[in-house]
Short mmCIF file of C-alpha atoms in Angstrom, two decimals:
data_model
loop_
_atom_site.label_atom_id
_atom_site.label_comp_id
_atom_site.label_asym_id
_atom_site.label_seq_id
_atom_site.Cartn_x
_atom_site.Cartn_y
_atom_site.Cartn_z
CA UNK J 1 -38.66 -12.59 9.65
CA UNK J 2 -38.37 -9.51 7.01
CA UNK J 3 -36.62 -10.62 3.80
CA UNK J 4 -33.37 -8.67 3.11
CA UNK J 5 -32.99 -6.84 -0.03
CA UNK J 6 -30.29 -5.35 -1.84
CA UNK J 7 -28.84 -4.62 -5.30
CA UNK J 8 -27.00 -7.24 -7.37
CA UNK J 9 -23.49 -5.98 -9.02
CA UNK J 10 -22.42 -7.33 -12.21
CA UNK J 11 -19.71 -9.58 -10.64
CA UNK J 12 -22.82 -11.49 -8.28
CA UNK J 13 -22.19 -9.14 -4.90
CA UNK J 14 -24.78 -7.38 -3.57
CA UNK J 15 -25.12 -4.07 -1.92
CA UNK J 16 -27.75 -2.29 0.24
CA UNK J 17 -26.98 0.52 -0.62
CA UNK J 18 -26.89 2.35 -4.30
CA UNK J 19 -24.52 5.17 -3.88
CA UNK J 20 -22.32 6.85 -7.11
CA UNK J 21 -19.05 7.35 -5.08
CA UNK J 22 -16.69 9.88 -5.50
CA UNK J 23 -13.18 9.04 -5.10
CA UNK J 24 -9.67 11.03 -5.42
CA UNK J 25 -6.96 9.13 -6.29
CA UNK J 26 -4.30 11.74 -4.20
CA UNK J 27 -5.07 14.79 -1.71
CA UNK J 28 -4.01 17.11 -4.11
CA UNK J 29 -7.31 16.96 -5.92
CA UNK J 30 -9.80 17.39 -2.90
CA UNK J 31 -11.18 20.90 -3.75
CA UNK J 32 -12.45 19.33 -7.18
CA UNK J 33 -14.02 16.27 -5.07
CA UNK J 34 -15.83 18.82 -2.59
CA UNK J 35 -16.80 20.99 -5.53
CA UNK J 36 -18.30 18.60 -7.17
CA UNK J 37 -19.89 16.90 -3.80
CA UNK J 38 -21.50 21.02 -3.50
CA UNK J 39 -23.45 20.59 -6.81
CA UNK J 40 -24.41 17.10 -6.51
CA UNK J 41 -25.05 16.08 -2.77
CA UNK J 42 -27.04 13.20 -3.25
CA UNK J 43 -23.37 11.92 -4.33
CA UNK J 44 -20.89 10.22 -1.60
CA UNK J 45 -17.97 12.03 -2.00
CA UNK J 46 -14.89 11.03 0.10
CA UNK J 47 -11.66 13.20 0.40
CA UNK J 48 -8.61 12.00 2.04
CA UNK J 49 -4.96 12.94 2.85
CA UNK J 50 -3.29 10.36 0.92
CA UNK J 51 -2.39 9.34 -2.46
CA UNK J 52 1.63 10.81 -3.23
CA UNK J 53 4.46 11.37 -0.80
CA UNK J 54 4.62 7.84 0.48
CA UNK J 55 7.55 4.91 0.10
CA UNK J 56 7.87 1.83 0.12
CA UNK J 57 6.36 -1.18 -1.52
CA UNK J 58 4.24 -2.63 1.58
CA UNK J 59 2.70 1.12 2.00
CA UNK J 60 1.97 1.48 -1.76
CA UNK J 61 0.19 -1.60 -1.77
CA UNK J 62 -1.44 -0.87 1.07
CA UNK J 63 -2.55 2.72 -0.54
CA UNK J 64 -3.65 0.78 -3.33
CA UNK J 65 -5.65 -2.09 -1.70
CA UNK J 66 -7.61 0.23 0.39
CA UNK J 67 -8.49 2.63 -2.64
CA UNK J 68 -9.30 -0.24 -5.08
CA UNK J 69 -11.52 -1.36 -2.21
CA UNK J 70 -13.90 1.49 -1.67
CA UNK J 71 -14.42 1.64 -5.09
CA UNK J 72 -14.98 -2.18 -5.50
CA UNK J 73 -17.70 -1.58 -2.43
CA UNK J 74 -20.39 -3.67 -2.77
CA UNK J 75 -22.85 -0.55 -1.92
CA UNK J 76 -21.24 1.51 -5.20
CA UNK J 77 -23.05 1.28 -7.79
CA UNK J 78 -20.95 3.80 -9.91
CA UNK J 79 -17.88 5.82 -8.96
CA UNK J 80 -16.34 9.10 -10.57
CA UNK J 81 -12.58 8.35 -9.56
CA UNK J 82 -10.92 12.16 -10.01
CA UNK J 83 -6.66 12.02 -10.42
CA UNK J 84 -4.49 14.50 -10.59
CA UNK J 85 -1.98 12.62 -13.27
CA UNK J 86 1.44 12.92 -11.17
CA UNK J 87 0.95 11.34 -8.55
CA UNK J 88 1.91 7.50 -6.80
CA UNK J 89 -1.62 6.28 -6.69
CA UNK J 90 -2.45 8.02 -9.99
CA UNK J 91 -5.87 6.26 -12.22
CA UNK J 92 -4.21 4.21 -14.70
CA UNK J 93 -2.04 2.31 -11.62
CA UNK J 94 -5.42 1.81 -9.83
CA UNK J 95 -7.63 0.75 -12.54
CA UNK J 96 -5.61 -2.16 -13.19
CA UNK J 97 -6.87 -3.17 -9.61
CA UNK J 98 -10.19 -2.97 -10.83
CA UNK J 99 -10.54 -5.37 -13.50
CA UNK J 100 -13.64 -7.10 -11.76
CA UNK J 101 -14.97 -4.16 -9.73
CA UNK J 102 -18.45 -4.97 -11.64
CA UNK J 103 -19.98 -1.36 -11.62
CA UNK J 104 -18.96 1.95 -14.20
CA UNK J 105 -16.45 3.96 -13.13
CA UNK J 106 -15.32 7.28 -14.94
CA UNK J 107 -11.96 8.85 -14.98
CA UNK J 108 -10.80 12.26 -14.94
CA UNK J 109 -7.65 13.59 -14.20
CA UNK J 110 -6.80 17.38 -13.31
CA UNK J 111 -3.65 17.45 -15.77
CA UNK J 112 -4.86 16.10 -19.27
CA UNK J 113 -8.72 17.03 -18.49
CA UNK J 114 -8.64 20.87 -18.71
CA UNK J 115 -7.79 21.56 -15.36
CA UNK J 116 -9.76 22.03 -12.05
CA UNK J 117 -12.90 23.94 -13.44
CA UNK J 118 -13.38 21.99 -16.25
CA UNK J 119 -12.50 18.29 -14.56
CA UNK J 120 -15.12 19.31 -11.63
CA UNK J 121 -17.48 20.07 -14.88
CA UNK J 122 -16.85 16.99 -15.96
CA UNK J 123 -16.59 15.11 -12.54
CA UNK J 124 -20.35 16.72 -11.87
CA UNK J 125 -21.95 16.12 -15.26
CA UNK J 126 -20.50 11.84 -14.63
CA UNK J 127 -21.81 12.09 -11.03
CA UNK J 128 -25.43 13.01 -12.04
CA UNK J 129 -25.32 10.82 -15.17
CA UNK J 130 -24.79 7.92 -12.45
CA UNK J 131 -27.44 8.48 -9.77
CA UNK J 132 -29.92 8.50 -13.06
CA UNK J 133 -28.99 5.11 -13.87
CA UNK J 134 -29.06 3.94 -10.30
CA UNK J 135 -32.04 5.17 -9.42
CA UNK J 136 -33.78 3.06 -12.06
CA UNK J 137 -32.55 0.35 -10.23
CA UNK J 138 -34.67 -1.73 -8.13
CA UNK J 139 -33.83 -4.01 -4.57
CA UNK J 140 -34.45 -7.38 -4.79
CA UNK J 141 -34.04 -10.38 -2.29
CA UNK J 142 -30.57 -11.17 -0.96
CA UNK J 143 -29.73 -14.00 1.34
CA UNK J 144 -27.92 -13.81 4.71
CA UNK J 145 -24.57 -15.60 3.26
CA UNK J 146 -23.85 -12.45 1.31
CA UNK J 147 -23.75 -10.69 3.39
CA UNK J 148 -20.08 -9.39 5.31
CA UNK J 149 -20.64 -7.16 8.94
CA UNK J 150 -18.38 -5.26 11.00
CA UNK J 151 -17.94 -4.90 14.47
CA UNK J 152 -16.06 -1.86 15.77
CA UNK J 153 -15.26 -0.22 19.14
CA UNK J 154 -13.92 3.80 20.01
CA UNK J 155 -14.55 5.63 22.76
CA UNK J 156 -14.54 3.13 25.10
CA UNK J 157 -15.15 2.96 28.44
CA UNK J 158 -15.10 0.66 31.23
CA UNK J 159 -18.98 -0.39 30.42
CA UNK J 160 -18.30 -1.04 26.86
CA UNK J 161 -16.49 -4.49 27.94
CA UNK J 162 -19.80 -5.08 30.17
CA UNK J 163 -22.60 -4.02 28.04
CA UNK J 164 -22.01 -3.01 23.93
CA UNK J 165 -19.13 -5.52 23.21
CA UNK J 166 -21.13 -8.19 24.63
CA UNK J 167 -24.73 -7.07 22.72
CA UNK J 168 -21.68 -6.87 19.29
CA UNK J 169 -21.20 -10.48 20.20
CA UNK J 170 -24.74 -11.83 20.87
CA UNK J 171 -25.41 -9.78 17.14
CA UNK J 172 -22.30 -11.25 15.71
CA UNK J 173 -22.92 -15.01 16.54
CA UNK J 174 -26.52 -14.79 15.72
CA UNK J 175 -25.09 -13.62 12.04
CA UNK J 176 -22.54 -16.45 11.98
CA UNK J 177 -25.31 -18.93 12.82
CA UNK J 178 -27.56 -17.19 9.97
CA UNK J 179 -25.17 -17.70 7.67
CA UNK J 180 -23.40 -14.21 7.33
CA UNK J 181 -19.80 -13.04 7.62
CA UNK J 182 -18.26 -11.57 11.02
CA UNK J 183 -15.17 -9.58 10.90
CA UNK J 184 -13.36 -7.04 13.33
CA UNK J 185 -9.94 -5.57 13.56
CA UNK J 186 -7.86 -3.42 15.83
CA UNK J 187 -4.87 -5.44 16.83
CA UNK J 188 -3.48 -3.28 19.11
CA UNK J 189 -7.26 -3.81 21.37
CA UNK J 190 -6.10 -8.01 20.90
CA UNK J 191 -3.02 -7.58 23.06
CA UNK J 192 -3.12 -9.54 26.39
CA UNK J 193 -6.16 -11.80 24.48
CA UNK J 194 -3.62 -14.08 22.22
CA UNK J 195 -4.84 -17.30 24.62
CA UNK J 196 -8.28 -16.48 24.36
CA UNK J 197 -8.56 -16.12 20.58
CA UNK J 198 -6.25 -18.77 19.18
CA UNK J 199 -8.02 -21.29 21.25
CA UNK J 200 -11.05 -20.35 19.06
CA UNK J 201 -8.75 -20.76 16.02
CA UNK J 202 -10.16 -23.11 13.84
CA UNK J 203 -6.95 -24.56 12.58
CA UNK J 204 -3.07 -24.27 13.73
CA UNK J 205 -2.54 -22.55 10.63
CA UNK J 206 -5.29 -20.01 11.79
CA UNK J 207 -4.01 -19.87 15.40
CA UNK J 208 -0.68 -19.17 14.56
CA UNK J 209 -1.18 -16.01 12.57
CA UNK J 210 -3.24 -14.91 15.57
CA UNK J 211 -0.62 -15.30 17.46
CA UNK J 212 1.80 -13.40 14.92
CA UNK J 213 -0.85 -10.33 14.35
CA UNK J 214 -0.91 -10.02 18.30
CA UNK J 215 2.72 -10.60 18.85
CA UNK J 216 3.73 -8.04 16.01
CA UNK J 217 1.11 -5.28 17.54
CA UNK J 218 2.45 -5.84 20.94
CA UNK J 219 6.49 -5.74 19.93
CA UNK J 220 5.56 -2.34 17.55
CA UNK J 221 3.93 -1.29 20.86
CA UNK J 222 6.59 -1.39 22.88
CA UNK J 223 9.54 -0.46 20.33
CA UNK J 224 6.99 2.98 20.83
CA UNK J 225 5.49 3.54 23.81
CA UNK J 226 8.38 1.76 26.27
CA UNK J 227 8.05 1.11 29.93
CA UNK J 228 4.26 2.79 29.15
CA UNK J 229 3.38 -0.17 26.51
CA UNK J 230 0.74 -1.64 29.07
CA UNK J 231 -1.16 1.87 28.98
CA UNK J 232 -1.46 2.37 25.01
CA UNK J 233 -5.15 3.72 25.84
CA UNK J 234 -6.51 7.04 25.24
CA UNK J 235 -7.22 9.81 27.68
CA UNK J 236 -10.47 9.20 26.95
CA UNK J 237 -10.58 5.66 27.65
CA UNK J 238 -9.11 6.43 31.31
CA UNK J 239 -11.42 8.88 32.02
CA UNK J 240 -13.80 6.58 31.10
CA UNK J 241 -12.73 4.24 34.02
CA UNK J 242 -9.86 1.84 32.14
CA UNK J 243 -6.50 1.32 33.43
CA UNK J 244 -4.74 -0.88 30.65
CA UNK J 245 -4.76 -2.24 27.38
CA UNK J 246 -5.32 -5.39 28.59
CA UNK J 247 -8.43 -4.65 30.80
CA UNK J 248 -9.33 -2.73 27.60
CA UNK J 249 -8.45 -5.73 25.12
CA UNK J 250 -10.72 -8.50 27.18
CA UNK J 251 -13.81 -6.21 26.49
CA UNK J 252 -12.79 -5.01 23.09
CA UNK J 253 -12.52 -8.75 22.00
CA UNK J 254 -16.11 -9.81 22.91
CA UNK J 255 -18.16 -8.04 20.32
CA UNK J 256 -16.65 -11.20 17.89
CA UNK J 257 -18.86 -13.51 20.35
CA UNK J 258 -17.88 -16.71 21.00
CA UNK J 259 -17.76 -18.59 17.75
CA UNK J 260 -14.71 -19.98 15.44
CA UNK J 261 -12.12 -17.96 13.72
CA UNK J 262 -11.90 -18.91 10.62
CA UNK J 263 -9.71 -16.96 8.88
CA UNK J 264 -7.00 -13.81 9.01
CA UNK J 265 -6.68 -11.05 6.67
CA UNK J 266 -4.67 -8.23 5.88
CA UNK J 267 -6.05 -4.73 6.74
CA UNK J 268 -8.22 -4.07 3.41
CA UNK J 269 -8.33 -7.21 2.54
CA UNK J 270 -11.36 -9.21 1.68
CA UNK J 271 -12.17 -12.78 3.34
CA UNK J 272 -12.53 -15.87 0.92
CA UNK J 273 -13.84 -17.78 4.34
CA UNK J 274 -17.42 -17.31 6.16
CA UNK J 275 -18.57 -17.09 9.38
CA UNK J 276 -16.14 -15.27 11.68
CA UNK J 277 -12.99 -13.12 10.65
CA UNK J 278 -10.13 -10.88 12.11
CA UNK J 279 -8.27 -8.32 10.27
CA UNK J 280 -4.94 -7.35 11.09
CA UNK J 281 -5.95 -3.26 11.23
CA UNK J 282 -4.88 -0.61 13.72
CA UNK J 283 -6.78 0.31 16.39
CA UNK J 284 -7.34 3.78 16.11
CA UNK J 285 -11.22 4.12 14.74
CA UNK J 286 -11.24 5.70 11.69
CA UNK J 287 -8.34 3.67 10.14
CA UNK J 288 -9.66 0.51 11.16
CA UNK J 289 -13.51 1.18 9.77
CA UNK J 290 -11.53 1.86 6.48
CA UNK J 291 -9.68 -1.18 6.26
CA UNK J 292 -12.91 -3.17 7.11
CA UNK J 293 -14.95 -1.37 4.45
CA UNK J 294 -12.55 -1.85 1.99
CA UNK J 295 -12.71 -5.72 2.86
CA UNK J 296 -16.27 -5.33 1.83
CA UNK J 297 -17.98 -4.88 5.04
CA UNK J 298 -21.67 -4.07 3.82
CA UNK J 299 -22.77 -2.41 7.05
CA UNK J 300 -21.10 -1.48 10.90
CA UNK J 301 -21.89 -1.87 14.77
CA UNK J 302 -19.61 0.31 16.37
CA UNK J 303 -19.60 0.72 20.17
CA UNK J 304 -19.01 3.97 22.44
CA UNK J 305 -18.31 4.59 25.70
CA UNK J 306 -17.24 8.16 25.79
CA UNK J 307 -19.60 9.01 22.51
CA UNK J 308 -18.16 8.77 19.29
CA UNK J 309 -20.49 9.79 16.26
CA UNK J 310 -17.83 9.21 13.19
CA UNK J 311 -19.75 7.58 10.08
CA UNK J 312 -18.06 6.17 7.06
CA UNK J 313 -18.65 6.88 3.41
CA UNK J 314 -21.24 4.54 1.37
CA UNK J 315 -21.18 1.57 4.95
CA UNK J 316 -23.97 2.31 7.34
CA UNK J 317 -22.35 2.24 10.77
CA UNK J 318 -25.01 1.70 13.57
CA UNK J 319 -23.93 3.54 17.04
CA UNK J 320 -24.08 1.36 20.17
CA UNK J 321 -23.93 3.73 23.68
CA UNK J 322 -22.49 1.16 26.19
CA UNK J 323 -24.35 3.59 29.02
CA UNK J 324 -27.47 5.13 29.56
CA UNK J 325 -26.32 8.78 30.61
CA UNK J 326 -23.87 9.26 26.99
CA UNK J 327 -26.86 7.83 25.39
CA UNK J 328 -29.22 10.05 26.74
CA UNK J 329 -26.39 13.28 25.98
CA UNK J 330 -26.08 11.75 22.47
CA UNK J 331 -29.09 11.11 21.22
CA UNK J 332 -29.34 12.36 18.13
CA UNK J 333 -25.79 10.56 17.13
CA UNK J 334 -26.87 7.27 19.28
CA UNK J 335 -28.89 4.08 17.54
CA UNK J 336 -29.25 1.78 20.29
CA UNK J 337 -28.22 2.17 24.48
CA UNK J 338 -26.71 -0.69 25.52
CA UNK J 339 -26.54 0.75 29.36
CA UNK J 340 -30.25 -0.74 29.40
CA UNK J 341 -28.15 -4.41 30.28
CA UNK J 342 -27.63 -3.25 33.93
CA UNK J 343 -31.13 -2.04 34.42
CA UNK J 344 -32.78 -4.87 33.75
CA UNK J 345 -33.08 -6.24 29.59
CA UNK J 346 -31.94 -8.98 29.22
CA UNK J 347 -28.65 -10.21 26.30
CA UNK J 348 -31.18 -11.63 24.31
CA UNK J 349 -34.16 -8.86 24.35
CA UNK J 350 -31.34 -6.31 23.53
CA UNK J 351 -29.81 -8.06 20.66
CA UNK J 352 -33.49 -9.30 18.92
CA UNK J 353 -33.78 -5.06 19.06
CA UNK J 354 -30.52 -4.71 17.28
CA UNK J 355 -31.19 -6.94 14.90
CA UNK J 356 -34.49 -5.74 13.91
CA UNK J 357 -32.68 -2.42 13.18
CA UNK J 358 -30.06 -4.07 11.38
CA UNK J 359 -32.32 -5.61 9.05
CA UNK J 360 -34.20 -2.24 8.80
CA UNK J 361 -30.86 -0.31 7.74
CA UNK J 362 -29.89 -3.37 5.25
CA UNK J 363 -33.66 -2.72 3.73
CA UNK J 364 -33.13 1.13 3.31
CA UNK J 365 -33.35 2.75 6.88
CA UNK J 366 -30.35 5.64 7.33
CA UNK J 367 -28.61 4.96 10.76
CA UNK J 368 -27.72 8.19 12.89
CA UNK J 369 -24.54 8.34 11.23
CA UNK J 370 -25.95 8.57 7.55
CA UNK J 371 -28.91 11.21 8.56
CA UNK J 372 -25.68 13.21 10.17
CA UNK J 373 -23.70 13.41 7.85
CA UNK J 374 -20.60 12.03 9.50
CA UNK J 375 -18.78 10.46 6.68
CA UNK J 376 -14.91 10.15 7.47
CA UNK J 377 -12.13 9.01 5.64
CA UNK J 378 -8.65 8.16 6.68
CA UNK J 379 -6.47 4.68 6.21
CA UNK J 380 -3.58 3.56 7.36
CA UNK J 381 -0.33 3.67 4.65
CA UNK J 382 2.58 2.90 6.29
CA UNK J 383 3.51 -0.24 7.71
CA UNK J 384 3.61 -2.35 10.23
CA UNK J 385 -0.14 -0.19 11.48
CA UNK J 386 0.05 1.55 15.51
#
């Protein structure tokens, strides 16, 4: 099998990637983050709607955990982190986050650095002075326990239960067995499953905060949705052939195969335990993929039934069609068709495929969503998550 390589960070995590990331600390300061992501492109620039107007300790920490995350990414290998100076989640509150982040970071903030022209100046000369450096850098071997992988499902449909969850979970207990980390998220998709998955708990300690993560989504459900709880699934998803979030739930939980949970975190929040994980995120897509790249998550599978080509900034995501006819519409946005189950590959010839391409992304390759350009960022910052 092809060796993995990657890039060793100062504090003994490795990445595979090498990005210089661009960060704002607050929303207020996204036209100096897109300036500066105009002049220098080969940067990873990620604006976001966050940062000030929030309460509450749980969300600040929450705001703080995920932003201390993406820049403690194990595929940063520098980060230009642009504030404002006003605001809740302002640079000097964050750094002290970032005490072992193990890669430079520069700080510029719009109120004591000469204002917007001068701090995207700034921002763009630090951005370019970065990629230099990295790009003297060269990959070197990495081993399989290093590494942390996330599965992720949106846009389903009725096949993704039947064909891309189940490839997610041949992938993710071949990983386990290799040595690797498993994690996935989306509590709301666990409701209805709390039998299934604490029986796979590795402890009663384990199992019972499965139980409270599923218990918690399903009351928050309720308090919200009412006598519709039981459908808390989007148009698209019925369209797509579901009827409830439990029928939805049984498929979503397969792509975390069939091996031992070993531990529960917080949404953001990186494992201290190997082999496989569940994070207490939300379910919509774009929050969740942010909590689980903040936990470190080096690289994505994310399954589709409808077609969903969302990306996320400086984590490869790798797009799984769970049928043939969105795969053949999508294309371009599509890395592997998972409809090929029901017409005749067999669980094992599809994921030895979808490992081979993992290994080639790890190594260098750009999924669909990295050629695209379909970087997204949004997180969840108020608490308990929907």
């Amino acid at each position: 099998m092809t060796d993995l390589t990657g890039y060793i960070r100062k504090n003994g995590s490795i990445g595979i990637r090498n990005h210089v990331l661009v960060l704002p600390t607050v929303s207020c300061v996204n036209g100096i983050v897109n300036r500066i992501s105009r002049e220098v492109p080969e940067a990873i620039c990620a604006p976001h709607a966050y940062g000030c107007g929030r309460g509450g300790i749980r969300d600040i920490e929450i705001l703080f955990r995920i932003l201390s995350g993406l820049v403690r990414h194990p595929n940063v290998g520098g980060v230009v982190l642009i504030g404002l100076g006003c605001e809740v989640s302002n640079t000097a509150g964050l750094l002290a986050h970032l005490s072992d982040a193990g890669k430079p970071i520069e700080i510029f903030n719009v109120q004591s650095d000469g204002g917007s022209v001068e701090t995207s100046r700034k921002g763009i000369a630090a951005a370019r002075r970065m990629l230099a450096d990295l790009a003297r850098q060269s990959r070197v071997v990495v081993p399989w326990d290093k590494l942390l992988i996330a599965m992720e499902c949106g846009g389903s449909d009725a096949m993704s239960g039947v064909t891309a969850n189940v490839a997610l979970g041949a992938v993710s207990d071949w990983l386990v067995k290799k040595g690797a980390t498993v994690i996935f998220g989306e509590n709301t998709e666990m409701i209805g499953t709390t039998h299934v998955l604490t029986r796979r708990a590795r402890d009663q300690q384990v199992a019972g905060q499965i139980e409270q993560m599923i218990t918690r989504a399903e009351r928050l459900t309720r308090d919200v949705m009412g006598e519709f709880a039981s459908l808390v699934i989007s148009p698209g998803n019925m369209d797509g052939g579901m009827s409830t979030i439990a029928e939805k739930s049984m498929g979503c939980i397969f792509k975390g195969g069939t091996t031992t949970i070993n531990q529960v975190v917080d949404y953001g929040q990186a494992p201290s335990e190997h082999g496989l994980i569940l994070q207490d995120g939300p379910g919509y897509d774009s929050d969740s993929m942010a909590g689980l790249a903040a936990s470190g998550s080096h690289l994505m599978f994310f399954s589709t039934g409808r077609g969903n080509p969302i990306g996320f900034p400086a984590m490869p995501v790798i797009k799984v069609a769970s049928n043939t006819r969105m795969y053949e519409a999508m294309k371009d946005d599509m890395d592997v068709n998972a409809g090929v189950l029901v017409e005749g590959c067999s669980l094992s010839q599809l994921r030895d495929r979808m490992i081979d391409l993992m290994i080639r992304a790890i190594n260098g390759e750009m999924t669909k969503a990295e050629t695209n350009g379909m970087d997204v960022l949004t997180f969840m910052t108020v608490h308990p998550p929907f």
